[in-house]
């Protein structure tokens, strides 16, 4: 191709040179002595030819680059086509699987799968004792496999852990002089002072045996605890009677044994059996009242009045307490 273009240029330039001569030049040529013959290639400057050849080389390289680029595009198109074909095959297989699942989900009622003989495990533990953690915090437990989960605070560090906190008082931020419905359902926040609720206490202690710990501390820092080997609270129809209280051990003295068998009393439920007094009002604290030895739901104050929080056997008096906590644990 390069040679053909050069020949065309040479011929064109020769023709142009011969056709543009004037008549007088022709005559002069005829009368002039003949000049020595020169090569035809000298009709065109050598420098011009070199430039033309260089330009042709550039054109050839461009053509080769275009051809290579076209080949790459063709290869990419082939790759894309192959990928699309594989995707179409995958989609087809997936649609077949989905169709099979849909068909299986519409199996007639008369076709049943084999019945498992194992009992499904409850989603939540049945007590704090079953929680695999040593961190004291709020957890959900399910007392029975068919019961709704309840939120409880688990004490996982003291007394070997696994305790459900029923009552906690330490700063007087919550009013405990409340009515029956509040003590039945519970009140307060578990990251502060609170009462769990007698209906939950009954549910827990009725489902399986529990023990009880009561912690107390006065405003002078005197601390003690009372531990009971068994604890059971009756249902609402029994006015949440303190039915079972096991043997005592501890350092605070036993100020609860005298309340065993008593029904729970609030300011709007006088269940203490006394015809002369309403102890929940007199002591300003709902409790399993009788002629009392303890009043853990009384007013939070540093005093020796009987309407404060007190546990008589801690110091053999009715001094107010700065801290009290009741906890149960599954046996």
PDB file of C-alpha atoms in Angstrom:
ATOM      1  CA  UNK A   1       0.000   0.000   0.000  1.00  0.00           C
ATOM      2  CA  UNK A   2       2.833   2.370   0.872  1.00  0.00           C
ATOM      3  CA  UNK A   3       4.626   1.742  -2.473  1.00  0.00           C
ATOM      4  CA  UNK A   4       1.431   2.301  -4.458  1.00  0.00           C
ATOM      5  CA  UNK A   5       0.846   5.681  -2.826  1.00  0.00           C
ATOM      6  CA  UNK A   6       4.483   6.712  -3.503  1.00  0.00           C
ATOM      7  CA  UNK A   7       4.167   5.773  -7.166  1.00  0.00           C
ATOM      8  CA  UNK A   8       1.004   7.790  -7.492  1.00  0.00           C
ATOM      9  CA  UNK A   9       2.679  10.808  -5.950  1.00  0.00           C
ATOM     10  CA  UNK A  10       5.724  10.429  -8.191  1.00  0.00           C
ATOM     11  CA  UNK A  11       3.665  10.162 -11.348  1.00  0.00           C
ATOM     12  CA  UNK A  12       1.512  13.074 -10.344  1.00  0.00           C
ATOM     13  CA  UNK A  13       4.466  15.302  -9.672  1.00  0.00           C
ATOM     14  CA  UNK A  14       6.150  14.317 -12.977  1.00  0.00           C
ATOM     15  CA  UNK A  15       3.003  15.026 -14.919  1.00  0.00           C
ATOM     16  CA  UNK A  16       2.579  18.369 -13.233  1.00  0.00           C
ATOM     17  CA  UNK A  17       6.132  19.293 -14.087  1.00  0.00           C
ATOM     18  CA  UNK A  18       5.748  18.443 -17.794  1.00  0.00           C
ATOM     19  CA  UNK A  19       2.350  20.088 -18.323  1.00  0.00           C
ATOM     20  CA  UNK A  20       3.248  23.408 -16.762  1.00  0.00           C
ATOM     21  CA  UNK A  21       6.186  24.177 -19.059  1.00  0.00           C
ATOM     22  CA  UNK A  22       5.805  27.317 -21.220  1.00  0.00           C
ATOM     23  CA  UNK A  23       6.403  27.269 -25.078  1.00  0.00           C
ATOM     24  CA  UNK A  24       9.553  29.392 -24.822  1.00  0.00           C
ATOM     25  CA  UNK A  25      10.869  26.926 -22.295  1.00  0.00           C
ATOM     26  CA  UNK A  26      10.247  24.150 -24.800  1.00  0.00           C
ATOM     27  CA  UNK A  27      12.119  25.947 -27.493  1.00  0.00           C
ATOM     28  CA  UNK A  28      14.973  26.696 -25.162  1.00  0.00           C
ATOM     29  CA  UNK A  29      15.118  23.089 -24.255  1.00  0.00           C
ATOM     30  CA  UNK A  30      15.256  22.098 -27.914  1.00  0.00           C
ATOM     31  CA  UNK A  31      18.138  24.485 -28.689  1.00  0.00           C
ATOM     32  CA  UNK A  32      19.999  23.977 -25.456  1.00  0.00           C
ATOM     33  CA  UNK A  33      22.609  21.272 -25.187  1.00  0.00           C
ATOM     34  CA  UNK A  34      21.305  18.127 -23.619  1.00  0.00           C
ATOM     35  CA  UNK A  35      21.846  17.872 -19.897  1.00  0.00           C
ATOM     36  CA  UNK A  36      23.008  14.709 -18.265  1.00  0.00           C
ATOM     37  CA  UNK A  37      20.171  12.368 -17.372  1.00  0.00           C
ATOM     38  CA  UNK A  38      19.135  12.305 -13.703  1.00  0.00           C
ATOM     39  CA  UNK A  39      17.153   9.622 -11.781  1.00  0.00           C
ATOM     40  CA  UNK A  40      13.395  10.144 -11.791  1.00  0.00           C
ATOM     41  CA  UNK A  41      13.306  10.168  -8.011  1.00  0.00           C
ATOM     42  CA  UNK A  42      15.193  13.424  -7.973  1.00  0.00           C
ATOM     43  CA  UNK A  43      12.018  15.192  -9.240  1.00  0.00           C
ATOM     44  CA  UNK A  44      10.778  15.123  -5.668  1.00  0.00           C
ATOM     45  CA  UNK A  45      12.809  16.332  -2.721  1.00  0.00           C
ATOM     46  CA  UNK A  46      14.320  13.523  -0.673  1.00  0.00           C
ATOM     47  CA  UNK A  47      13.225  15.267   2.509  1.00  0.00           C
ATOM     48  CA  UNK A  48       9.591  15.278   1.394  1.00  0.00           C
ATOM     49  CA  UNK A  49       9.708  11.581   0.618  1.00  0.00           C
ATOM     50  CA  UNK A  50      11.165  10.820   4.027  1.00  0.00           C
ATOM     51  CA  UNK A  51       8.360  12.730   5.679  1.00  0.00           C
ATOM     52  CA  UNK A  52       5.780  10.911   3.562  1.00  0.00           C
ATOM     53  CA  UNK A  53       7.223   7.529   4.488  1.00  0.00           C
ATOM     54  CA  UNK A  54       7.231   8.504   8.188  1.00  0.00           C
ATOM     55  CA  UNK A  55       3.612   9.564   7.921  1.00  0.00           C
ATOM     56  CA  UNK A  56       2.716   6.276   6.247  1.00  0.00           C
ATOM     57  CA  UNK A  57       4.408   4.397   9.112  1.00  0.00           C
ATOM     58  CA  UNK A  58       2.256   6.333  11.604  1.00  0.00           C
ATOM     59  CA  UNK A  59      -0.883   5.495   9.623  1.00  0.00           C
ATOM     60  CA  UNK A  60       0.068   1.815   9.616  1.00  0.00           C
ATOM     61  CA  UNK A  61       0.548   1.829  13.396  1.00  0.00           C
ATOM     62  CA  UNK A  62      -2.817   3.537  13.914  1.00  0.00           C
ATOM     63  CA  UNK A  63      -4.514   0.919  11.736  1.00  0.00           C
ATOM     64  CA  UNK A  64      -2.875  -1.877  13.756  1.00  0.00           C
ATOM     65  CA  UNK A  65      -3.968  -0.235  17.045  1.00  0.00           C
ATOM     66  CA  UNK A  66      -7.534   0.065  15.778  1.00  0.00           C
ATOM     67  CA  UNK A  67      -7.496  -3.584  14.759  1.00  0.00           C
ATOM     68  CA  UNK A  68      -6.176  -4.631  18.196  1.00  0.00           C
ATOM     69  CA  UNK A  69      -8.789  -2.458  19.988  1.00  0.00           C
ATOM     70  CA  UNK A  70     -11.546  -4.009  17.918  1.00  0.00           C
ATOM     71  CA  UNK A  71     -10.330  -7.487  18.865  1.00  0.00           C
ATOM     72  CA  UNK A  72     -10.380  -6.598  22.573  1.00  0.00           C
ATOM     73  CA  UNK A  73     -13.937  -5.225  22.327  1.00  0.00           C
ATOM     74  CA  UNK A  74     -15.026  -8.387  20.522  1.00  0.00           C
ATOM     75  CA  UNK A  75     -13.474 -10.538  23.269  1.00  0.00           C
ATOM     76  CA  UNK A  76     -15.233  -8.498  25.990  1.00  0.00           C
ATOM     77  CA  UNK A  77     -18.550  -8.815  24.188  1.00  0.00           C
ATOM     78  CA  UNK A  78     -18.066 -12.584  24.020  1.00  0.00           C
ATOM     79  CA  UNK A  79     -17.294 -12.668  27.779  1.00  0.00           C
ATOM     80  CA  UNK A  80     -20.405 -10.599  28.572  1.00  0.00           C
ATOM     81  CA  UNK A  81     -22.564 -12.883  26.436  1.00  0.00           C
ATOM     82  CA  UNK A  82     -21.202 -15.946  28.258  1.00  0.00           C
ATOM     83  CA  UNK A  83     -21.869 -14.308  31.660  1.00  0.00           C
ATOM     84  CA  UNK A  84     -25.451 -13.479  30.674  1.00  0.00           C
ATOM     85  CA  UNK A  85     -26.001 -17.070  29.587  1.00  0.00           C
ATOM     86  CA  UNK A  86     -24.718 -18.371  32.971  1.00  0.00           C
ATOM     87  CA  UNK A  87     -26.949 -15.916  34.853  1.00  0.00           C
ATOM     88  CA  UNK A  88     -29.956 -17.020  32.837  1.00  0.00           C
ATOM     89  CA  UNK A  89     -29.152 -20.634  33.718  1.00  0.00           C
ATOM     90  CA  UNK A  90     -28.766 -19.779  37.435  1.00  0.00           C
ATOM     91  CA  UNK A  91     -32.054 -17.866  37.484  1.00  0.00           C
ATOM     92  CA  UNK A  92     -33.762 -20.798  35.857  1.00  0.00           C
ATOM     93  CA  UNK A  93     -32.440 -23.206  38.487  1.00  0.00           C
ATOM     94  CA  UNK A  94     -33.431 -20.852  41.350  1.00  0.00           C
ATOM     95  CA  UNK A  95     -36.929 -20.451  39.979  1.00  0.00           C
ATOM     96  CA  UNK A  96     -37.243 -24.230  39.891  1.00  0.00           C
ATOM     97  CA  UNK A  97     -36.218 -24.459  43.555  1.00  0.00           C
ATOM     98  CA  UNK A  98     -38.645 -21.693  44.574  1.00  0.00           C
ATOM     99  CA  UNK A  99     -41.436 -23.389  42.666  1.00  0.00           C
ATOM    100  CA  UNK A 100     -40.717 -26.652  44.493  1.00  0.00           C
ATOM    101  CA  UNK A 101     -40.797 -24.913  47.890  1.00  0.00           C
ATOM    102  CA  UNK A 102     -44.117 -23.250  47.059  1.00  0.00           C
ATOM    103  CA  UNK A 103     -45.578 -26.579  46.050  1.00  0.00           C
ATOM    104  CA  UNK A 104     -44.402 -28.189  49.290  1.00  0.00           C
ATOM    105  CA  UNK A 105     -45.952 -25.372  51.335  1.00  0.00           C
ATOM    106  CA  UNK A 106     -49.332 -26.256  49.867  1.00  0.00           C
ATOM    107  CA  UNK A 107     -49.294 -29.895  50.841  1.00  0.00           C
ATOM    108  CA  UNK A 108     -52.858 -31.000  51.661  1.00  0.00           C
ATOM    109  CA  UNK A 109     -53.808 -31.211  55.341  1.00  0.00           C
ATOM    110  CA  UNK A 110     -54.125 -34.954  55.094  1.00  0.00           C
ATOM    111  CA  UNK A 111     -50.354 -35.219  54.569  1.00  0.00           C
ATOM    112  CA  UNK A 112     -48.532 -34.707  57.867  1.00  0.00           C
ATOM    113  CA  UNK A 113     -44.867 -34.790  58.758  1.00  0.00           C
ATOM    114  CA  UNK A 114     -43.580 -37.083  61.499  1.00  0.00           C
ATOM    115  CA  UNK A 115     -44.243 -35.728  64.980  1.00  0.00           C
ATOM    116  CA  UNK A 116     -41.153 -34.977  67.069  1.00  0.00           C
ATOM    117  CA  UNK A 117     -41.029 -36.727  70.408  1.00  0.00           C
ATOM    118  CA  UNK A 118     -38.772 -34.096  72.017  1.00  0.00           C
ATOM    119  CA  UNK A 119     -40.228 -31.228  74.033  1.00  0.00           C
ATOM    120  CA  UNK A 120     -39.146 -27.818  72.698  1.00  0.00           C
ATOM    121  CA  UNK A 121     -36.913 -25.903  75.095  1.00  0.00           C
ATOM    122  CA  UNK A 122     -38.349 -22.610  76.404  1.00  0.00           C
ATOM    123  CA  UNK A 123     -36.962 -19.521  74.695  1.00  0.00           C
ATOM    124  CA  UNK A 124     -36.060 -17.926  78.048  1.00  0.00           C
ATOM    125  CA  UNK A 125     -34.575 -19.443  81.224  1.00  0.00           C
ATOM    126  CA  UNK A 126     -37.022 -20.286  83.983  1.00  0.00           C
ATOM    127  CA  UNK A 127     -35.034 -18.447  86.663  1.00  0.00           C
ATOM    128  CA  UNK A 128     -31.929 -16.358  87.254  1.00  0.00           C
ATOM    129  CA  UNK A 129     -30.195 -19.524  88.391  1.00  0.00           C
ATOM    130  CA  UNK A 130     -30.284 -20.836  84.802  1.00  0.00           C
ATOM    131  CA  UNK A 131     -28.703 -17.730  83.273  1.00  0.00           C
ATOM    132  CA  UNK A 132     -25.157 -18.392  82.074  1.00  0.00           C
ATOM    133  CA  UNK A 133     -23.722 -15.090  83.237  1.00  0.00           C
ATOM    134  CA  UNK A 134     -22.140 -13.613  86.340  1.00  0.00           C
ATOM    135  CA  UNK A 135     -23.336 -10.077  85.574  1.00  0.00           C
ATOM    136  CA  UNK A 136     -26.092  -8.641  87.767  1.00  0.00           C
ATOM    137  CA  UNK A 137     -28.637  -7.034  85.438  1.00  0.00           C
ATOM    138  CA  UNK A 138     -32.201  -7.108  84.122  1.00  0.00           C
ATOM    139  CA  UNK A 139     -33.143 -10.330  82.291  1.00  0.00           C
ATOM    140  CA  UNK A 140     -36.282 -11.989  80.941  1.00  0.00           C
ATOM    141  CA  UNK A 141     -37.302 -15.349  82.390  1.00  0.00           C
ATOM    142  CA  UNK A 142     -40.173 -17.679  81.542  1.00  0.00           C
ATOM    143  CA  UNK A 143     -41.424 -19.382  84.707  1.00  0.00           C
ATOM    144  CA  UNK A 144     -43.309 -22.043  82.735  1.00  0.00           C
ATOM    145  CA  UNK A 145     -42.914 -23.109  79.114  1.00  0.00           C
ATOM    146  CA  UNK A 146     -46.422 -21.847  78.305  1.00  0.00           C
ATOM    147  CA  UNK A 147     -46.255 -18.607  80.337  1.00  0.00           C
ATOM    148  CA  UNK A 148     -45.325 -15.150  79.141  1.00  0.00           C
ATOM    149  CA  UNK A 149     -41.773 -14.015  79.975  1.00  0.00           C
ATOM    150  CA  UNK A 150     -41.386 -11.559  82.822  1.00  0.00           C
ATOM    151  CA  UNK A 151     -38.677  -8.985  83.398  1.00  0.00           C
ATOM    152  CA  UNK A 152     -36.654  -9.464  86.577  1.00  0.00           C
ATOM    153  CA  UNK A 153     -33.458  -8.161  88.111  1.00  0.00           C
ATOM    154  CA  UNK A 154     -30.958 -10.964  88.704  1.00  0.00           C
ATOM    155  CA  UNK A 155     -28.340 -10.687  91.434  1.00  0.00           C
ATOM    156  CA  UNK A 156     -25.534 -12.818  90.017  1.00  0.00           C
ATOM    157  CA  UNK A 157     -22.661 -11.947  92.358  1.00  0.00           C
ATOM    158  CA  UNK A 158     -23.669 -12.055  96.035  1.00  0.00           C
ATOM    159  CA  UNK A 159     -24.553 -15.318  97.830  1.00  0.00           C
ATOM    160  CA  UNK A 160     -23.301 -17.366  94.826  1.00  0.00           C
ATOM    161  CA  UNK A 161     -25.655 -15.609  92.403  1.00  0.00           C
ATOM    162  CA  UNK A 162     -28.871 -16.724  90.701  1.00  0.00           C
ATOM    163  CA  UNK A 163     -31.209 -14.579  92.843  1.00  0.00           C
ATOM    164  CA  UNK A 164     -34.370 -12.796  91.677  1.00  0.00           C
ATOM    165  CA  UNK A 165     -34.795  -9.471  93.448  1.00  0.00           C
ATOM    166  CA  UNK A 166     -38.342  -8.965  94.804  1.00  0.00           C
ATOM    167  CA  UNK A 167     -37.835  -5.668  96.634  1.00  0.00           C
ATOM    168  CA  UNK A 168     -35.038  -3.108  96.706  1.00  0.00           C
ATOM    169  CA  UNK A 169     -34.818   0.137  98.702  1.00  0.00           C
ATOM    170  CA  UNK A 170     -31.759   2.312  99.165  1.00  0.00           C
ATOM    171  CA  UNK A 171     -32.504   6.036  98.709  1.00  0.00           C
ATOM    172  CA  UNK A 172     -36.204   6.768  99.261  1.00  0.00           C
ATOM    173  CA  UNK A 173     -36.785   7.883  95.655  1.00  0.00           C
ATOM    174  CA  UNK A 174     -39.947   5.743  95.290  1.00  0.00           C
ATOM    175  CA  UNK A 175     -43.104   5.988  97.400  1.00  0.00           C
ATOM    176  CA  UNK A 176     -43.939   2.564  98.878  1.00  0.00           C
ATOM    177  CA  UNK A 177     -47.137   3.606 100.695  1.00  0.00           C
ATOM    178  CA  UNK A 178     -49.369   2.349  97.861  1.00  0.00           C
ATOM    179  CA  UNK A 179     -52.602   0.501  97.208  1.00  0.00           C
ATOM    180  CA  UNK A 180     -53.413  -3.152  96.548  1.00  0.00           C
ATOM    181  CA  UNK A 181     -53.243  -2.996  92.731  1.00  0.00           C
ATOM    182  CA  UNK A 182     -49.731  -1.543  92.821  1.00  0.00           C
ATOM    183  CA  UNK A 183     -48.440  -4.235  95.158  1.00  0.00           C
ATOM    184  CA  UNK A 184     -50.163  -6.918  93.109  1.00  0.00           C
ATOM    185  CA  UNK A 185     -48.722  -5.767  89.753  1.00  0.00           C
ATOM    186  CA  UNK A 186     -45.445  -4.195  90.864  1.00  0.00           C
ATOM    187  CA  UNK A 187     -44.031  -0.676  90.621  1.00  0.00           C
ATOM    188  CA  UNK A 188     -40.792   1.306  90.348  1.00  0.00           C
ATOM    189  CA  UNK A 189     -37.860   0.740  87.981  1.00  0.00           C
ATOM    190  CA  UNK A 190     -35.399  -2.113  88.273  1.00  0.00           C
ATOM    191  CA  UNK A 191     -32.405   0.202  87.998  1.00  0.00           C
ATOM    192  CA  UNK A 192     -33.799   2.117  90.980  1.00  0.00           C
ATOM    193  CA  UNK A 193     -36.094   1.240  93.900  1.00  0.00           C
ATOM    194  CA  UNK A 194     -38.881  -1.201  93.030  1.00  0.00           C
ATOM    195  CA  UNK A 195     -41.335  -3.904  94.096  1.00  0.00           C
ATOM    196  CA  UNK A 196     -41.599  -6.845  91.683  1.00  0.00           C
ATOM    197  CA  UNK A 197     -45.310  -7.569  92.218  1.00  0.00           C
ATOM    198  CA  UNK A 198     -47.060 -10.184  94.326  1.00  0.00           C
ATOM    199  CA  UNK A 199     -48.618 -11.911  91.330  1.00  0.00           C
ATOM    200  CA  UNK A 200     -45.119 -12.604  90.004  1.00  0.00           C
ATOM    201  CA  UNK A 201     -43.875 -13.699  93.433  1.00  0.00           C
ATOM    202  CA  UNK A 202     -46.751 -16.201  93.598  1.00  0.00           C
ATOM    203  CA  UNK A 203     -46.046 -17.390  90.058  1.00  0.00           C
ATOM    204  CA  UNK A 204     -42.377 -17.968  90.840  1.00  0.00           C
ATOM    205  CA  UNK A 205     -42.758 -19.696  94.186  1.00  0.00           C
ATOM    206  CA  UNK A 206     -45.729 -21.767  93.060  1.00  0.00           C
ATOM    207  CA  UNK A 207     -43.948 -23.162  89.987  1.00  0.00           C
ATOM    208  CA  UNK A 208     -41.043 -24.678  91.953  1.00  0.00           C
ATOM    209  CA  UNK A 209     -39.467 -24.438  95.442  1.00  0.00           C
ATOM    210  CA  UNK A 210     -37.547 -21.256  96.310  1.00  0.00           C
ATOM    211  CA  UNK A 211     -35.463 -19.975  99.206  1.00  0.00           C
ATOM    212  CA  UNK A 212     -35.493 -16.367 100.477  1.00  0.00           C
ATOM    213  CA  UNK A 213     -32.841 -13.861 101.587  1.00  0.00           C
ATOM    214  CA  UNK A 214     -33.604 -10.523 103.262  1.00  0.00           C
ATOM    215  CA  UNK A 215     -30.786  -7.953 103.499  1.00  0.00           C
ATOM    216  CA  UNK A 216     -31.013  -4.919 105.816  1.00  0.00           C
ATOM    217  CA  UNK A 217     -28.728  -2.052 106.841  1.00  0.00           C
ATOM    218  CA  UNK A 218     -29.360   0.921 109.118  1.00  0.00           C
ATOM    219  CA  UNK A 219     -28.192   4.501 108.718  1.00  0.00           C
ATOM    220  CA  UNK A 220     -25.175   3.796 110.937  1.00  0.00           C
ATOM    221  CA  UNK A 221     -23.920   1.115 108.514  1.00  0.00           C
ATOM    222  CA  UNK A 222     -24.949  -1.929 110.584  1.00  0.00           C
ATOM    223  CA  UNK A 223     -25.651  -4.720 108.071  1.00  0.00           C
ATOM    224  CA  UNK A 224     -27.269  -8.122 108.423  1.00  0.00           C
ATOM    225  CA  UNK A 225     -29.081 -10.769 106.408  1.00  0.00           C
ATOM    226  CA  UNK A 226     -31.756 -13.350 107.111  1.00  0.00           C
ATOM    227  CA  UNK A 227     -31.880 -16.509 104.975  1.00  0.00           C
ATOM    228  CA  UNK A 228     -34.875 -18.856 104.873  1.00  0.00           C
ATOM    229  CA  UNK A 229     -34.687 -22.344 103.400  1.00  0.00           C
ATOM    230  CA  UNK A 230     -38.169 -22.181 101.854  1.00  0.00           C
ATOM    231  CA  UNK A 231     -40.593 -19.465 100.755  1.00  0.00           C
ATOM    232  CA  UNK A 232     -44.037 -19.584  99.161  1.00  0.00           C
ATOM    233  CA  UNK A 233     -46.682 -16.902  98.578  1.00  0.00           C
ATOM    234  CA  UNK A 234     -50.290 -17.804  97.818  1.00  0.00           C
ATOM    235  CA  UNK A 235     -52.497 -16.560  94.995  1.00  0.00           C
ATOM    236  CA  UNK A 236     -54.554 -13.371  94.767  1.00  0.00           C
ATOM    237  CA  UNK A 237     -57.618 -15.300  95.946  1.00  0.00           C
ATOM    238  CA  UNK A 238     -55.676 -16.062  99.149  1.00  0.00           C
ATOM    239  CA  UNK A 239     -54.678 -12.394  99.437  1.00  0.00           C
ATOM    240  CA  UNK A 240     -51.096 -13.494  98.719  1.00  0.00           C
ATOM    241  CA  UNK A 241     -50.755 -15.276 102.052  1.00  0.00           C
ATOM    242  CA  UNK A 242     -47.236 -16.046 103.309  1.00  0.00           C
ATOM    243  CA  UNK A 243     -47.860 -19.802 103.263  1.00  0.00           C
ATOM    244  CA  UNK A 244     -44.375 -21.229 103.697  1.00  0.00           C
ATOM    245  CA  UNK A 245     -41.320 -19.848 105.494  1.00  0.00           C
ATOM    246  CA  UNK A 246     -38.438 -22.281 106.030  1.00  0.00           C
ATOM    247  CA  UNK A 247     -35.752 -22.418 108.680  1.00  0.00           C
ATOM    248  CA  UNK A 248     -33.714 -19.301 109.407  1.00  0.00           C
ATOM    249  CA  UNK A 249     -29.971 -18.644 109.231  1.00  0.00           C
ATOM    250  CA  UNK A 250     -28.015 -15.419 109.044  1.00  0.00           C
ATOM    251  CA  UNK A 251     -26.856 -12.343 110.970  1.00  0.00           C
ATOM    252  CA  UNK A 252     -29.885 -10.024 111.047  1.00  0.00           C
ATOM    253  CA  UNK A 253     -32.078 -12.148 113.307  1.00  0.00           C
ATOM    254  CA  UNK A 254     -35.459 -13.645 112.397  1.00  0.00           C
ATOM    255  CA  UNK A 255     -38.035 -10.860 112.141  1.00  0.00           C
ATOM    256  CA  UNK A 256     -40.302 -12.668 109.661  1.00  0.00           C
ATOM    257  CA  UNK A 257     -41.295 -15.904 111.394  1.00  0.00           C
ATOM    258  CA  UNK A 258     -44.071 -14.119 113.279  1.00  0.00           C
ATOM    259  CA  UNK A 259     -45.682 -13.143 109.953  1.00  0.00           C
ATOM    260  CA  UNK A 260     -45.931 -16.664 108.619  1.00  0.00           C
ATOM    261  CA  UNK A 261     -49.493 -17.549 107.604  1.00  0.00           C
ATOM    262  CA  UNK A 262     -50.573 -13.884 107.401  1.00  0.00           C
ATOM    263  CA  UNK A 263     -52.278 -12.284 104.397  1.00  0.00           C
ATOM    264  CA  UNK A 264     -50.828  -9.272 102.657  1.00  0.00           C
ATOM    265  CA  UNK A 265     -52.269  -5.890 103.687  1.00  0.00           C
ATOM    266  CA  UNK A 266     -52.303  -2.489 102.001  1.00  0.00           C
ATOM    267  CA  UNK A 267     -53.913   0.816 102.913  1.00  0.00           C
ATOM    268  CA  UNK A 268     -57.000  -0.172 100.883  1.00  0.00           C
ATOM    269  CA  UNK A 269     -56.989  -3.884 101.879  1.00  0.00           C
ATOM    270  CA  UNK A 270     -57.211  -4.558 105.619  1.00  0.00           C
ATOM    271  CA  UNK A 271     -56.363  -8.274 105.859  1.00  0.00           C
ATOM    272  CA  UNK A 272     -54.479  -8.295 109.189  1.00  0.00           C
ATOM    273  CA  UNK A 273     -57.329  -9.855 111.204  1.00  0.00           C
ATOM    274  CA  UNK A 274     -57.213  -7.161 113.872  1.00  0.00           C
ATOM    275  CA  UNK A 275     -60.501  -5.536 114.835  1.00  0.00           C
ATOM    276  CA  UNK A 276     -58.829  -2.564 116.473  1.00  0.00           C
ATOM    277  CA  UNK A 277     -56.043  -1.647 114.079  1.00  0.00           C
ATOM    278  CA  UNK A 278     -55.289  -1.407 110.381  1.00  0.00           C
ATOM    279  CA  UNK A 279     -51.559  -2.077 110.580  1.00  0.00           C
ATOM    280  CA  UNK A 280     -50.756  -1.148 106.979  1.00  0.00           C
ATOM    281  CA  UNK A 281     -52.074   2.352 107.752  1.00  0.00           C
ATOM    282  CA  UNK A 282     -50.673   2.542 111.302  1.00  0.00           C
ATOM    283  CA  UNK A 283     -47.171   1.588 110.147  1.00  0.00           C
ATOM    284  CA  UNK A 284     -47.599   3.317 106.759  1.00  0.00           C
ATOM    285  CA  UNK A 285     -46.270   0.264 104.987  1.00  0.00           C
ATOM    286  CA  UNK A 286     -48.024  -2.639 103.184  1.00  0.00           C
ATOM    287  CA  UNK A 287     -46.814  -6.012 104.516  1.00  0.00           C
ATOM    288  CA  UNK A 288     -47.876  -9.416 105.848  1.00  0.00           C
ATOM    289  CA  UNK A 289     -49.089  -7.632 108.959  1.00  0.00           C
ATOM    290  CA  UNK A 290     -49.851  -8.861 112.427  1.00  0.00           C
ATOM    291  CA  UNK A 291     -48.447  -7.463 115.662  1.00  0.00           C
ATOM    292  CA  UNK A 292     -45.352  -6.833 113.572  1.00  0.00           C
ATOM    293  CA  UNK A 293     -41.656  -7.624 113.892  1.00  0.00           C
ATOM    294  CA  UNK A 294     -40.779  -6.086 110.509  1.00  0.00           C
ATOM    295  CA  UNK A 295     -42.058  -3.404 108.151  1.00  0.00           C
ATOM    296  CA  UNK A 296     -39.818  -3.304 105.075  1.00  0.00           C
ATOM    297  CA  UNK A 297     -42.259  -1.240 102.989  1.00  0.00           C
ATOM    298  CA  UNK A 298     -42.590   1.628 105.477  1.00  0.00           C
ATOM    299  CA  UNK A 299     -41.485   5.240 105.015  1.00  0.00           C
ATOM    300  CA  UNK A 300     -37.838   5.825 104.113  1.00  0.00           C
ATOM    301  CA  UNK A 301     -36.475   7.920 106.994  1.00  0.00           C
ATOM    302  CA  UNK A 302     -33.823   7.900 109.679  1.00  0.00           C
ATOM    303  CA  UNK A 303     -35.980   7.572 112.770  1.00  0.00           C
ATOM    304  CA  UNK A 304     -37.152   5.082 115.397  1.00  0.00           C
ATOM    305  CA  UNK A 305     -40.844   5.522 114.534  1.00  0.00           C
ATOM    306  CA  UNK A 306     -42.787   2.381 113.669  1.00  0.00           C
ATOM    307  CA  UNK A 307     -43.920   3.894 110.362  1.00  0.00           C
ATOM    308  CA  UNK A 308     -40.372   3.713 108.957  1.00  0.00           C
ATOM    309  CA  UNK A 309     -38.540   0.745 107.399  1.00  0.00           C
ATOM    310  CA  UNK A 310     -37.441  -1.564 110.183  1.00  0.00           C
ATOM    311  CA  UNK A 311     -36.333  -5.109 110.994  1.00  0.00           C
ATOM    312  CA  UNK A 312     -36.651  -5.462 114.736  1.00  0.00           C
ATOM    313  CA  UNK A 313     -34.036  -8.138 115.404  1.00  0.00           C
ATOM    314  CA  UNK A 314     -31.205  -6.270 113.646  1.00  0.00           C
ATOM    315  CA  UNK A 315     -30.667  -4.133 116.804  1.00  0.00           C
ATOM    316  CA  UNK A 316     -33.779  -5.074 118.806  1.00  0.00           C
ATOM    317  CA  UNK A 317     -35.566  -1.838 118.003  1.00  0.00           C
ATOM    318  CA  UNK A 318     -37.561  -0.115 115.263  1.00  0.00           C
ATOM    319  CA  UNK A 319     -34.756   2.090 113.961  1.00  0.00           C
ATOM    320  CA  UNK A 320     -35.182   3.189 110.353  1.00  0.00           C
ATOM    321  CA  UNK A 321     -33.205   1.364 107.677  1.00  0.00           C
ATOM    322  CA  UNK A 322     -31.235   2.917 104.835  1.00  0.00           C
ATOM    323  CA  UNK A 323     -31.254  -0.275 102.782  1.00  0.00           C
ATOM    324  CA  UNK A 324     -33.398  -3.378 102.354  1.00  0.00           C
ATOM    325  CA  UNK A 325     -33.524  -6.052  99.701  1.00  0.00           C
ATOM    326  CA  UNK A 326     -35.562  -9.239  99.336  1.00  0.00           C
ATOM    327  CA  UNK A 327     -34.447 -11.978  96.946  1.00  0.00           C
ATOM    328  CA  UNK A 328     -35.572 -15.513  96.062  1.00  0.00           C
ATOM    329  CA  UNK A 329     -33.689 -18.325  94.346  1.00  0.00           C
ATOM    330  CA  UNK A 330     -34.882 -21.547  92.846  1.00  0.00           C
ATOM    331  CA  UNK A 331     -33.805 -24.587  94.876  1.00  0.00           C
TER     332      UNK A 331
END
